[in-house]
PDB file of C-alpha atoms and ligand atoms in Angstrom:
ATOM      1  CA  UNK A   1     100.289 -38.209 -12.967  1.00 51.00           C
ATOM      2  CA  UNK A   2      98.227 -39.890 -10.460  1.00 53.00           C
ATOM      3  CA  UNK A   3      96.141 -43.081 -11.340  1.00 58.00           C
ATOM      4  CA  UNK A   4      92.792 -43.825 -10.157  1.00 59.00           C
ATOM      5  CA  UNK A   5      94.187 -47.212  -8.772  1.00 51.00           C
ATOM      6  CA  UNK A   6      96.590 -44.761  -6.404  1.00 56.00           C
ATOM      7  CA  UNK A   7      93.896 -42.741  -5.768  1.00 61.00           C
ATOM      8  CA  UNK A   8      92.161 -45.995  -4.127  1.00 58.00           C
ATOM      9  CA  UNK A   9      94.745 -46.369  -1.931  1.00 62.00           C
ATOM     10  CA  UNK A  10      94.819 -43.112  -0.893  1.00 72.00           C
ATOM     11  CA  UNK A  11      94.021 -41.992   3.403  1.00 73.00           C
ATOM     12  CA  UNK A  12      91.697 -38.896   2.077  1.00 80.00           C
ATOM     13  CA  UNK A  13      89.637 -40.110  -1.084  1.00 90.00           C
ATOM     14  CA  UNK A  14      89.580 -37.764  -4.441  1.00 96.00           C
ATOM     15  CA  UNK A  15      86.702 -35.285  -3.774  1.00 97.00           C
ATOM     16  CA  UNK A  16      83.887 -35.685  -5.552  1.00 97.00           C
ATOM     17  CA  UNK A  17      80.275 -33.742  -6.030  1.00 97.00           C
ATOM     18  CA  UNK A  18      78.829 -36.382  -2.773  1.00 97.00           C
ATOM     19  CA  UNK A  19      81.862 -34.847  -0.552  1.00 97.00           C
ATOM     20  CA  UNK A  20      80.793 -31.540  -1.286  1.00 98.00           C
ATOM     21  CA  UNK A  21      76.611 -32.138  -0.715  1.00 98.00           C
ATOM     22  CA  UNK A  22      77.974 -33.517   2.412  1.00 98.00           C
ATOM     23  CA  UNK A  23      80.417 -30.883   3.566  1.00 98.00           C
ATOM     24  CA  UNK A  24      77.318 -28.321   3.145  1.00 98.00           C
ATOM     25  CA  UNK A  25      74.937 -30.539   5.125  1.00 98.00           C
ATOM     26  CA  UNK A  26      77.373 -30.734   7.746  1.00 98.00           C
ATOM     27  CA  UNK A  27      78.371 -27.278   7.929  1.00 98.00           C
ATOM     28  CA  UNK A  28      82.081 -27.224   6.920  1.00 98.00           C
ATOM     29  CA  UNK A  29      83.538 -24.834   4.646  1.00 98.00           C
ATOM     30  CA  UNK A  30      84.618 -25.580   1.505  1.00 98.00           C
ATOM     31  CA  UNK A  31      88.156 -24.284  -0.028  1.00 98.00           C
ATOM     32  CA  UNK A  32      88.224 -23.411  -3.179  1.00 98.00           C
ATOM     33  CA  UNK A  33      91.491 -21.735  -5.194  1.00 98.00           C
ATOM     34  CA  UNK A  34      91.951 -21.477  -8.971  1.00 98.00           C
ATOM     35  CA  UNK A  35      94.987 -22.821 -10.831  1.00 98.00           C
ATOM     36  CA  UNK A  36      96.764 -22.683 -14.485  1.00 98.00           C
ATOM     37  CA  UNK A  37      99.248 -25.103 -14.608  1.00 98.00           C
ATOM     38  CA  UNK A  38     100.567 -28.248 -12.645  1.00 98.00           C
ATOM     39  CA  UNK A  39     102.997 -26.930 -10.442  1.00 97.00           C
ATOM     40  CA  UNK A  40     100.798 -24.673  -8.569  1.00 98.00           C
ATOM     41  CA  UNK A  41      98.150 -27.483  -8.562  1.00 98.00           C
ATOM     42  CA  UNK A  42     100.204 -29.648  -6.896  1.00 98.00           C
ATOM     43  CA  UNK A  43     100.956 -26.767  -4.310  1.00 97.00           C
ATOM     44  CA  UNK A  44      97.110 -26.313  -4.183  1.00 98.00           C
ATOM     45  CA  UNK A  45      96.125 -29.927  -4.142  1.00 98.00           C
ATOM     46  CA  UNK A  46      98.764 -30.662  -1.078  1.00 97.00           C
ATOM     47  CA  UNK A  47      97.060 -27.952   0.779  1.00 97.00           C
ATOM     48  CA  UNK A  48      93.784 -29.745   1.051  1.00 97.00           C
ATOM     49  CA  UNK A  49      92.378 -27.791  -1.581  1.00 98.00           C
ATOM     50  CA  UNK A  50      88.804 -29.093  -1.755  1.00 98.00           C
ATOM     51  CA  UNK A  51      88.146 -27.604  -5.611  1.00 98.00           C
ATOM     52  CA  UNK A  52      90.486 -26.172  -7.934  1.00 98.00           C
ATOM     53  CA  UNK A  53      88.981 -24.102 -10.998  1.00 98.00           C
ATOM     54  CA  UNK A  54      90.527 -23.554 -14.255  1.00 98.00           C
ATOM     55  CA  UNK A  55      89.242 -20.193 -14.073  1.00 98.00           C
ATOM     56  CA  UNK A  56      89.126 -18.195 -17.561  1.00 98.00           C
ATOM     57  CA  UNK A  57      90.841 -15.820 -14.733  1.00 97.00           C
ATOM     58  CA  UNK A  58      93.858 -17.260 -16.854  1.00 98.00           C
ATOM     59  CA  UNK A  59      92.812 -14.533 -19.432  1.00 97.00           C
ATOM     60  CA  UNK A  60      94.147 -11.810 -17.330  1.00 95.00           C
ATOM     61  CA  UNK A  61      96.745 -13.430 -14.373  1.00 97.00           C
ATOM     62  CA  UNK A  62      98.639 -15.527 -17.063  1.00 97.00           C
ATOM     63  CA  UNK A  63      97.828 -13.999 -20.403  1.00 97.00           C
ATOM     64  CA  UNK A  64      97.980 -10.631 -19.265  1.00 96.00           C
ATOM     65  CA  UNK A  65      94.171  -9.027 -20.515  1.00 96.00           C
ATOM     66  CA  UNK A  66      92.395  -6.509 -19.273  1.00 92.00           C
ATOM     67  CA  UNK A  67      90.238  -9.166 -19.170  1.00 94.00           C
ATOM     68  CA  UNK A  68      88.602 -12.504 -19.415  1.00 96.00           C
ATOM     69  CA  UNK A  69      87.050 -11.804 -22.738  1.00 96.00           C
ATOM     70  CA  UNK A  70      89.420 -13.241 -25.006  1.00 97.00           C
ATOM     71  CA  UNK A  71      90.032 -16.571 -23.596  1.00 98.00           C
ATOM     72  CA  UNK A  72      89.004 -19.475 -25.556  1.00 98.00           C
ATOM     73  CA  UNK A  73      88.173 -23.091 -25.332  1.00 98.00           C
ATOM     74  CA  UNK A  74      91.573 -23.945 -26.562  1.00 98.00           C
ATOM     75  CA  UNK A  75      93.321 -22.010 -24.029  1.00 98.00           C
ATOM     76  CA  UNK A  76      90.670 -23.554 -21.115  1.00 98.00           C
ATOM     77  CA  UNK A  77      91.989 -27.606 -22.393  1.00 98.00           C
ATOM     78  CA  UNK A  78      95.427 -26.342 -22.274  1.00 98.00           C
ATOM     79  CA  UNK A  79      95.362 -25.307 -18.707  1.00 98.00           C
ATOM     80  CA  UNK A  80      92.842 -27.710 -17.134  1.00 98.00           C
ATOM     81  CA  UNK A  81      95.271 -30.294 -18.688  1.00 98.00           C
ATOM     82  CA  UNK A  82      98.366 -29.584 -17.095  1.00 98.00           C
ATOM     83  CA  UNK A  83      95.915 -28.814 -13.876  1.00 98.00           C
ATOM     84  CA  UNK A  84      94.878 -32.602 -14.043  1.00 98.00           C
ATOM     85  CA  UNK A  85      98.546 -33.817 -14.161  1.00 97.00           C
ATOM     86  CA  UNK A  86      99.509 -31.894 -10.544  1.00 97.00           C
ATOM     87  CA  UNK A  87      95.895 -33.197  -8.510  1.00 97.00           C
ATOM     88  CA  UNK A  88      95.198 -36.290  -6.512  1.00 96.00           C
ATOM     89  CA  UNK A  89      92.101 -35.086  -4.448  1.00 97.00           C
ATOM     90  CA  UNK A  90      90.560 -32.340  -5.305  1.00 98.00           C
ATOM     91  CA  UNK A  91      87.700 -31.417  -7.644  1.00 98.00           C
ATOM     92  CA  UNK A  92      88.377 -30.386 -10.648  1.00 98.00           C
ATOM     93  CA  UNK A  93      86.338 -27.468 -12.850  1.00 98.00           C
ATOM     94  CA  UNK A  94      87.133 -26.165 -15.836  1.00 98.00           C
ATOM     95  CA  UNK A  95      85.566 -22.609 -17.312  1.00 98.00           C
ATOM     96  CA  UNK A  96      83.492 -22.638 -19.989  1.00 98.00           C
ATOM     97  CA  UNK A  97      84.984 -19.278 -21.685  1.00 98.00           C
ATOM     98  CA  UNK A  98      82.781 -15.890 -23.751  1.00 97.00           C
ATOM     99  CA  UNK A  99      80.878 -16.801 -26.119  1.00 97.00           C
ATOM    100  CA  UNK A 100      81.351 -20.958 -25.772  1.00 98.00           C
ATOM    101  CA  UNK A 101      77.911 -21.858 -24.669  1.00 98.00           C
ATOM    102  CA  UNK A 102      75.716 -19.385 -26.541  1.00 97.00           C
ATOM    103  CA  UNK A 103      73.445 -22.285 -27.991  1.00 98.00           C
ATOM    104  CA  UNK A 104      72.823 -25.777 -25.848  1.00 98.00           C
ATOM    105  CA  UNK A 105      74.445 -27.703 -28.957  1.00 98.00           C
ATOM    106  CA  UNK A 106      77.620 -25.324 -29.006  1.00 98.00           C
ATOM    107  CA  UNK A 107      77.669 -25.349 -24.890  1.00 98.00           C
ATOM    108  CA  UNK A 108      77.619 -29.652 -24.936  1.00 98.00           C
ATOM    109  CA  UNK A 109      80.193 -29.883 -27.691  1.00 98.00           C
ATOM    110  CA  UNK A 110      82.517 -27.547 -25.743  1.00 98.00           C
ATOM    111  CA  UNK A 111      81.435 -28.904 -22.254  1.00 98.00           C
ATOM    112  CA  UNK A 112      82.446 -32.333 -23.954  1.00 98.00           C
ATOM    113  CA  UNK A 113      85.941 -31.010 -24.881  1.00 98.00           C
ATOM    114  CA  UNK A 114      86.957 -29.956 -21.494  1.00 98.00           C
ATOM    115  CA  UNK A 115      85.809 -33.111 -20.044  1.00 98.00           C
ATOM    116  CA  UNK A 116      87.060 -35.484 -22.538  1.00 98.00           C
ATOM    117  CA  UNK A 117      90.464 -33.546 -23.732  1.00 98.00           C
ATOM    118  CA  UNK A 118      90.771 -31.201 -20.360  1.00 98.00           C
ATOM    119  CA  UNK A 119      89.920 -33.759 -17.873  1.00 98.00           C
ATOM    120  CA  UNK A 120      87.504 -31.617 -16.264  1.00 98.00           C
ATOM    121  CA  UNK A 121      85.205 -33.008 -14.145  1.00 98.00           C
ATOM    122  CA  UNK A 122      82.521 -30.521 -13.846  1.00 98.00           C
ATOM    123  CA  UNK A 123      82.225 -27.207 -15.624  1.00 98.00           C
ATOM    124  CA  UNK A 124      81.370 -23.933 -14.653  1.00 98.00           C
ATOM    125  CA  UNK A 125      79.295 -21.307 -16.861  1.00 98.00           C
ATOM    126  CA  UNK A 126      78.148 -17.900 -16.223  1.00 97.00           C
ATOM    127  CA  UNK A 127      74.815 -16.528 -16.526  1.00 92.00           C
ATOM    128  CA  UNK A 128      71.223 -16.333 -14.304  1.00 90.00           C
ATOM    129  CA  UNK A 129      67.726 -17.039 -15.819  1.00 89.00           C
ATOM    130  CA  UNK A 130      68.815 -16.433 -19.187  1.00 91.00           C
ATOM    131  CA  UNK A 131      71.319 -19.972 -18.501  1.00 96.00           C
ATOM    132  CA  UNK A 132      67.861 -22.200 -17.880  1.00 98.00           C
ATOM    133  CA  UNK A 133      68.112 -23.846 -20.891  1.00 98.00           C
ATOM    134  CA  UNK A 134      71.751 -24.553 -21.535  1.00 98.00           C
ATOM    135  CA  UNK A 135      72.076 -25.974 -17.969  1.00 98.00           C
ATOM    136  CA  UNK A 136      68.907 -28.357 -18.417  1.00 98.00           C
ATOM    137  CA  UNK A 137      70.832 -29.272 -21.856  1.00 98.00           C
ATOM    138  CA  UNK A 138      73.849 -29.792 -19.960  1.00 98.00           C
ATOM    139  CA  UNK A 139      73.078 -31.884 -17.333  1.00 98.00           C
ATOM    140  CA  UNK A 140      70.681 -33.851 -19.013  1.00 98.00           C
ATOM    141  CA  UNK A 141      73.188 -35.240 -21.001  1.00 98.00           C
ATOM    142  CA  UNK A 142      75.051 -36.046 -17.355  1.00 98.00           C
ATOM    143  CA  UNK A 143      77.453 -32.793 -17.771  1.00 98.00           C
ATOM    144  CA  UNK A 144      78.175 -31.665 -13.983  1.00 98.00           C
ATOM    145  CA  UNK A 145      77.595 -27.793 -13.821  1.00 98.00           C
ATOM    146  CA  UNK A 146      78.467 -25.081 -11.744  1.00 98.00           C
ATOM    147  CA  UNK A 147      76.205 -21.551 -12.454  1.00 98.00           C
ATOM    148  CA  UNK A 148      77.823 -18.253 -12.045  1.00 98.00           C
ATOM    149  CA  UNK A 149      75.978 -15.512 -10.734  1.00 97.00           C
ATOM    150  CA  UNK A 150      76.300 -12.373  -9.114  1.00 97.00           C
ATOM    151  CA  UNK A 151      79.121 -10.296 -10.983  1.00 95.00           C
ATOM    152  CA  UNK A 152      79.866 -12.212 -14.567  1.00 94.00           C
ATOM    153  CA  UNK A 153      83.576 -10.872 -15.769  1.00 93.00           C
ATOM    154  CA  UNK A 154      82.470 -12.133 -19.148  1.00 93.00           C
ATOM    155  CA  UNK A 155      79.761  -9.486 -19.078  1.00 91.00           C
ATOM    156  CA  UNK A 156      82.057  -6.863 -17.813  1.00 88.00           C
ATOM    157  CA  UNK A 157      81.444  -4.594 -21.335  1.00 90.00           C
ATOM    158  CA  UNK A 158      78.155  -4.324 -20.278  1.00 89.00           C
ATOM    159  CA  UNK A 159      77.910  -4.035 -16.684  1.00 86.00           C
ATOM    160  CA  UNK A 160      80.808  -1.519 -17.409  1.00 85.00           C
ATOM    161  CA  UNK A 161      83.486  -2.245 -14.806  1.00 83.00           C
ATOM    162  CA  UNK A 162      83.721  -5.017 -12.125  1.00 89.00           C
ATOM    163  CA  UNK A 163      81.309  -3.512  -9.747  1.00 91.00           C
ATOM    164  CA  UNK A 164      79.099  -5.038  -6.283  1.00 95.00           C
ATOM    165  CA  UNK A 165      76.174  -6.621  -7.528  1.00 93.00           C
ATOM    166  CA  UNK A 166      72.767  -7.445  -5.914  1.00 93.00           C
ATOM    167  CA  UNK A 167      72.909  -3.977  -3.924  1.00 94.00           C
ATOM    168  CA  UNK A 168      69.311  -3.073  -4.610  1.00 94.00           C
ATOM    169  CA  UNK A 169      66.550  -5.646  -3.251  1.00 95.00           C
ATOM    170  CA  UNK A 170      65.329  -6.053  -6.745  1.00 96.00           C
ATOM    171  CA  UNK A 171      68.558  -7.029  -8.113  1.00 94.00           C
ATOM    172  CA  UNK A 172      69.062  -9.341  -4.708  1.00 96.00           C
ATOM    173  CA  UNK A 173      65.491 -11.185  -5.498  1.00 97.00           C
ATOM    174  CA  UNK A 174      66.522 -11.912  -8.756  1.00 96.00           C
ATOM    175  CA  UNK A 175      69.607 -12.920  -8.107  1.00 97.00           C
ATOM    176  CA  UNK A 176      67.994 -15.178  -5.352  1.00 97.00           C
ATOM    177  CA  UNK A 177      65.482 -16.604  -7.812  1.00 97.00           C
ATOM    178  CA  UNK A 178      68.122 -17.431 -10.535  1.00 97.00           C
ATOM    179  CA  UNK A 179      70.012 -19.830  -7.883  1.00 98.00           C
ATOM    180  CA  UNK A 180      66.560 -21.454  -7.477  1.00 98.00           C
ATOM    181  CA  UNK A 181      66.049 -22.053 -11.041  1.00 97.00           C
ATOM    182  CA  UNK A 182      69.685 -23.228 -12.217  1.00 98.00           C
ATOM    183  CA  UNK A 183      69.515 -25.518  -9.164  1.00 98.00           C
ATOM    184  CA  UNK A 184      65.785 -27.054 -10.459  1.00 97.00           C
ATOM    185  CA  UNK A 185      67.468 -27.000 -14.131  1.00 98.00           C
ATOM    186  CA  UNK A 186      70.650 -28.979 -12.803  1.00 98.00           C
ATOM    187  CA  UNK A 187      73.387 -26.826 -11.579  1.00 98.00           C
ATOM    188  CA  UNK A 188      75.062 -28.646  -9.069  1.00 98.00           C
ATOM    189  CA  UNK A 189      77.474 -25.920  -7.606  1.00 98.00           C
ATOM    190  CA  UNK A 190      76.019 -21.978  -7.284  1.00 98.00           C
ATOM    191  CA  UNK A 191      79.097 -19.743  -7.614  1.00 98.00           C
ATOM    192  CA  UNK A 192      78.237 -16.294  -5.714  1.00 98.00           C
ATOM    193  CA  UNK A 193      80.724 -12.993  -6.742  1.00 98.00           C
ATOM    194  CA  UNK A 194      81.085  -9.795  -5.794  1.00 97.00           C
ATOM    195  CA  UNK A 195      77.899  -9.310  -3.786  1.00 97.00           C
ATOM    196  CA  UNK A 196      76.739  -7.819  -0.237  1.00 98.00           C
ATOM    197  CA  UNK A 197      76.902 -10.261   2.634  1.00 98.00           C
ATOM    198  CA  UNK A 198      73.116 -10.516   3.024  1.00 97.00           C
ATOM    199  CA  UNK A 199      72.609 -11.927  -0.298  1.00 98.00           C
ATOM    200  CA  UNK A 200      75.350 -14.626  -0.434  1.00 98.00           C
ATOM    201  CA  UNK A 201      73.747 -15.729   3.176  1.00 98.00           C
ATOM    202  CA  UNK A 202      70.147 -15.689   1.638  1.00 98.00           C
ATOM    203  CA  UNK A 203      71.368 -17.440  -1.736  1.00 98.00           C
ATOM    204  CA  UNK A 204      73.112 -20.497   0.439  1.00 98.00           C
ATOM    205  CA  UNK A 205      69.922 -20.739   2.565  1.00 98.00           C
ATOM    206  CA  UNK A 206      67.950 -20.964  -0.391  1.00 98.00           C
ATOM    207  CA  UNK A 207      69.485 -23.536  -2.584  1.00 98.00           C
ATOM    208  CA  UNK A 208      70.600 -27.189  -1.536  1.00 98.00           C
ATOM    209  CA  UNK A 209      73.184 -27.126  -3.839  1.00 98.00           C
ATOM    210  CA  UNK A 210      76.610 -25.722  -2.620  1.00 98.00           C
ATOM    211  CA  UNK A 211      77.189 -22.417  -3.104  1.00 98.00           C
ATOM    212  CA  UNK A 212      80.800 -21.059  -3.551  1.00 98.00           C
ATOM    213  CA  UNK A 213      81.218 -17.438  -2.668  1.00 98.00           C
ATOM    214  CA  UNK A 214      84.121 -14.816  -3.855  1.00 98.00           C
ATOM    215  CA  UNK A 215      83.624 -11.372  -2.426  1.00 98.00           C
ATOM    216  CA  UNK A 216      79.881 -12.767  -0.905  1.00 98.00           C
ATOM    217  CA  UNK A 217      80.385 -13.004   2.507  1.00 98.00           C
ATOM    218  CA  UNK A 218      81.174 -15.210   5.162  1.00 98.00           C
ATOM    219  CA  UNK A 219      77.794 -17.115   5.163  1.00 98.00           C
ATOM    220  CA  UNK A 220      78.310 -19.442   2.338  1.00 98.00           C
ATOM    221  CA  UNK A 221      78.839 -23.225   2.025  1.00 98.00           C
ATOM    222  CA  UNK A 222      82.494 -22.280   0.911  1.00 98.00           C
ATOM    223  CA  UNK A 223      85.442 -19.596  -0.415  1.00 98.00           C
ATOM    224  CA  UNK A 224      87.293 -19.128  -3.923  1.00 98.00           C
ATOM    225  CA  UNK A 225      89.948 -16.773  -4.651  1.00 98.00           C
ATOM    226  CA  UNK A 226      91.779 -16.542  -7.601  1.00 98.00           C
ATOM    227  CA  UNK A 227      95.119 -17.920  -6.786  1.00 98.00           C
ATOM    228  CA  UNK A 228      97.603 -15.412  -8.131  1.00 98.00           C
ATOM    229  CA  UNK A 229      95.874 -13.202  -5.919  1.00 97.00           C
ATOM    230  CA  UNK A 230      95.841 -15.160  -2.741  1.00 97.00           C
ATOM    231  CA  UNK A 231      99.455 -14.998  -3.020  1.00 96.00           C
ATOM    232  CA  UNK A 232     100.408 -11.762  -3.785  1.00 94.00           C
ATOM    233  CA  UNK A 233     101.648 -12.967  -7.308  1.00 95.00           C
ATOM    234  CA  UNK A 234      98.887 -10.194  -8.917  1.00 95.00           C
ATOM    235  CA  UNK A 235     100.548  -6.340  -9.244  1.00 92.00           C
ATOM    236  CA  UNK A 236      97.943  -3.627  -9.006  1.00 90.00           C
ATOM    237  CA  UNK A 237      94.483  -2.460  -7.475  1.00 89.00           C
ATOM    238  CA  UNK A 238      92.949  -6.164  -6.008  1.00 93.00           C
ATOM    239  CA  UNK A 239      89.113  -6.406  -5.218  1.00 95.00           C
ATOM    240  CA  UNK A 240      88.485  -5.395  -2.030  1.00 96.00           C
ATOM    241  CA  UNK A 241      87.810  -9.421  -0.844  1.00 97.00           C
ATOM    242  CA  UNK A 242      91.394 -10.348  -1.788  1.00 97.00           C
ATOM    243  CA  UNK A 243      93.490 -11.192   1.073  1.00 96.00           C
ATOM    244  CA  UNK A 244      97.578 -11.885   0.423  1.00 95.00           C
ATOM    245  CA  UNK A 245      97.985 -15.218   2.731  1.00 95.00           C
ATOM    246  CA  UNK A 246     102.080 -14.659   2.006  1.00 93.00           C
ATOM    247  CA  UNK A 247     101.762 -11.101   3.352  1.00 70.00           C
ATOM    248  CA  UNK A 248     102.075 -11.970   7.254  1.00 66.00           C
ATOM    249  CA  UNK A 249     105.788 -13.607   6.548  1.00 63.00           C
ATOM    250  CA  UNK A 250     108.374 -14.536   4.364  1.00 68.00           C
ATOM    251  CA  UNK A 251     107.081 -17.988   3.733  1.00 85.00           C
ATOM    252  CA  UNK A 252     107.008 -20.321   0.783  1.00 94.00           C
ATOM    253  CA  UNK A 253     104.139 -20.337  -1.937  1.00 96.00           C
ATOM    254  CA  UNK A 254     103.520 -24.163  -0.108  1.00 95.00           C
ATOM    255  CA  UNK A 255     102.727 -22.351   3.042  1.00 95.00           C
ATOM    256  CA  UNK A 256     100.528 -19.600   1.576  1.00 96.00           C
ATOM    257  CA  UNK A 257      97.870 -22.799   0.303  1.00 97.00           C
ATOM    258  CA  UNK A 258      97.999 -23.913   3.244  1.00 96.00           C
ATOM    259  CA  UNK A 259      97.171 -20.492   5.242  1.00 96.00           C
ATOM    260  CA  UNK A 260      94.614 -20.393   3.119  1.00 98.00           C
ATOM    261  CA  UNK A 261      92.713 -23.310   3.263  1.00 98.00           C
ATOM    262  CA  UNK A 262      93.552 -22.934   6.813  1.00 98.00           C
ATOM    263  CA  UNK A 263      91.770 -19.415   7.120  1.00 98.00           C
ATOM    264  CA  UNK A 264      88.672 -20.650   5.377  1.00 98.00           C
ATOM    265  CA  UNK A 265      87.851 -23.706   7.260  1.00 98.00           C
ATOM    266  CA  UNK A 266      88.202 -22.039  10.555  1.00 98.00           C
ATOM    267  CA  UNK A 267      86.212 -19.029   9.063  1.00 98.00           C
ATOM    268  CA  UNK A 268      88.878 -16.473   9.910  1.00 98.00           C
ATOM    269  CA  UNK A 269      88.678 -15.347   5.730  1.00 98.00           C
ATOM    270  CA  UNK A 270      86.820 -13.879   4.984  1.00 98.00           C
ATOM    271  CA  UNK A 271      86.824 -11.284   7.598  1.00 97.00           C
ATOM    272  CA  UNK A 272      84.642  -8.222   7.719  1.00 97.00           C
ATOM    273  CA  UNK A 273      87.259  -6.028   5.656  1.00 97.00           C
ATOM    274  CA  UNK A 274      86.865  -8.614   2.850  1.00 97.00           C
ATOM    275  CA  UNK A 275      83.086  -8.134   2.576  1.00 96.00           C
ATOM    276  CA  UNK A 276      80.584  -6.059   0.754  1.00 95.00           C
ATOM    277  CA  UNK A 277      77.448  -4.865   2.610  1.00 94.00           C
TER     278      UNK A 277
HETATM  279  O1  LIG B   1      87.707 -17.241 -13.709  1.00 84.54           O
HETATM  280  C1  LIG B   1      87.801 -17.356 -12.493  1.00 84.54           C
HETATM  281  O2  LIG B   1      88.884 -17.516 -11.925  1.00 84.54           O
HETATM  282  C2  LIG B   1      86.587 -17.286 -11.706  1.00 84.54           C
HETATM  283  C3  LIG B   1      86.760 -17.045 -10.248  1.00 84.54           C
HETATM  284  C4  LIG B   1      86.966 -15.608 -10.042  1.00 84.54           C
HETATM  285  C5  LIG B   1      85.639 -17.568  -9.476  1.00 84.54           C
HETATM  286  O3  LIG B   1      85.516 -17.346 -12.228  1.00 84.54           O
END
């Protein structure tokens, strides 16, 4: 475990929410990668990993669901602690899981728990318009949030299936508008997913706040993958926006982080196979 005294001393300083206002002011992309436990966030965090999410992805790379539905906060404080063990600079966010934030009171006291016994340092929710209040709750009371838009895998049951969102210009409006509003209510990171390139461009022009995409395009402030399937660790059909960084050789899982956060800062990922239009 790193201390914050080490950290001091340390040639690249921890990121924090400044670095990333800064890194979309000056144009350069943000990497982004999930993680469960602290081996593979050390891997992550040596990489140069800018933010690593505690993604309730967990429910179906590590617990093995069909999908994220039946994580819970327990399971999120598990993770994000042995997350916070393996990282020395980069971000750290912690999912808020289904059904944990249905109420502002029930969302602070389990934003609280992830921060306090997780050692989260922001937390991510998922939800447009219908969020407004929670988020003003949230970060009134100084709770760092990142809003989840575009395709919700907590919603999944009633979208039916993990499908493109934002195709019609109704939808994409909307969608554009909800950024707007969690950003006036307090979100401090837009997370974009599963959406045509058009709209994650028009979402990050919109809103000051960084917005991370996954499956939204190229012309966002930054990327996020889920890590298992960045390195070929997840069996089965993969979104179309995945790409396998251990694919091109026989490399280590090091190596594969670092092809990664290679690929996004000089923009090569995503490319145009990776996108939706
Ligand atoms: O749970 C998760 O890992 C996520 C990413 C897909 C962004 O929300």
């Amino acid at each position: 475990m790193y201390t914050q005294l080490e950290q001091r001393g340390m040639d690249t300083p921890p990121v924090n929410i400044s670095t990333l206002r800064k890194m979309k002011a000056e144009k350069t992309p943000i990497a982004c990668l999930t993680a469960y436990d602290a081996s593979f966030a050390v891997l992550v965090d040596k990489a140069d990993t800018d933010l690593v999410l505690v993604g309730d992805s967990l429910g179906m790379v590590v617990q093995g669901h069909d999908t994220t539905v039946p994580v819970t906060v327990d399971d999120i404080i598990y993770h994000t602690k042995m997350v916070r063990r393996g990282l020395r600079r980069a971000f750290l966010v912690a999912d808020m899981p289904f059904m944990s934030y249905t109420t502002p009171e029930q969302a602070l006291e389990n934003a609280v728990r992830l921060m306090q016994e997780g050692g989260a340092m922001m937390i991510k929710l998922e939800g447009g318009s219908s969020q407004i209040e929670i988020v003003r709750h949230l970060t009134r009371h100084d709770i760092p949030v990142c809003a989840h838009i575009g395709l919700k895998p907590q919603s999944v049951h009633k979208i039916g299936g993990f499908k493109v969102q934002g195709r019609d210009s109704g939808q994409a409006l909307q969608m554009i508008d909800d950024a707007i509003s969690l950003q006036d209510a307090g979100a401090d990171i837009v997370l974009l997913e599963c959406v045509p390139n058009e709209v994650g461009k028009a979402v990050t022009r919109k809103v000051e706040v960084p917005v991370i995409g996954i499956g939204a395009g190229p012309d966002v402030d930054g990327q996020i993958l889920v890590l298992y399937d960045a390195l070929g660790i997840t069996q089965g059909r993969l979104p179309k926006f995945v790409q396998n960084f251990m694919e091109s050789d026989s490399g280590s899982l090091a190596e594969g982080c670092v092809r990664y956060v290679e690929a996004v800062k000089n923009r090569s990922y995503p490319a145009p196979e990776h996108c939706f239009s």
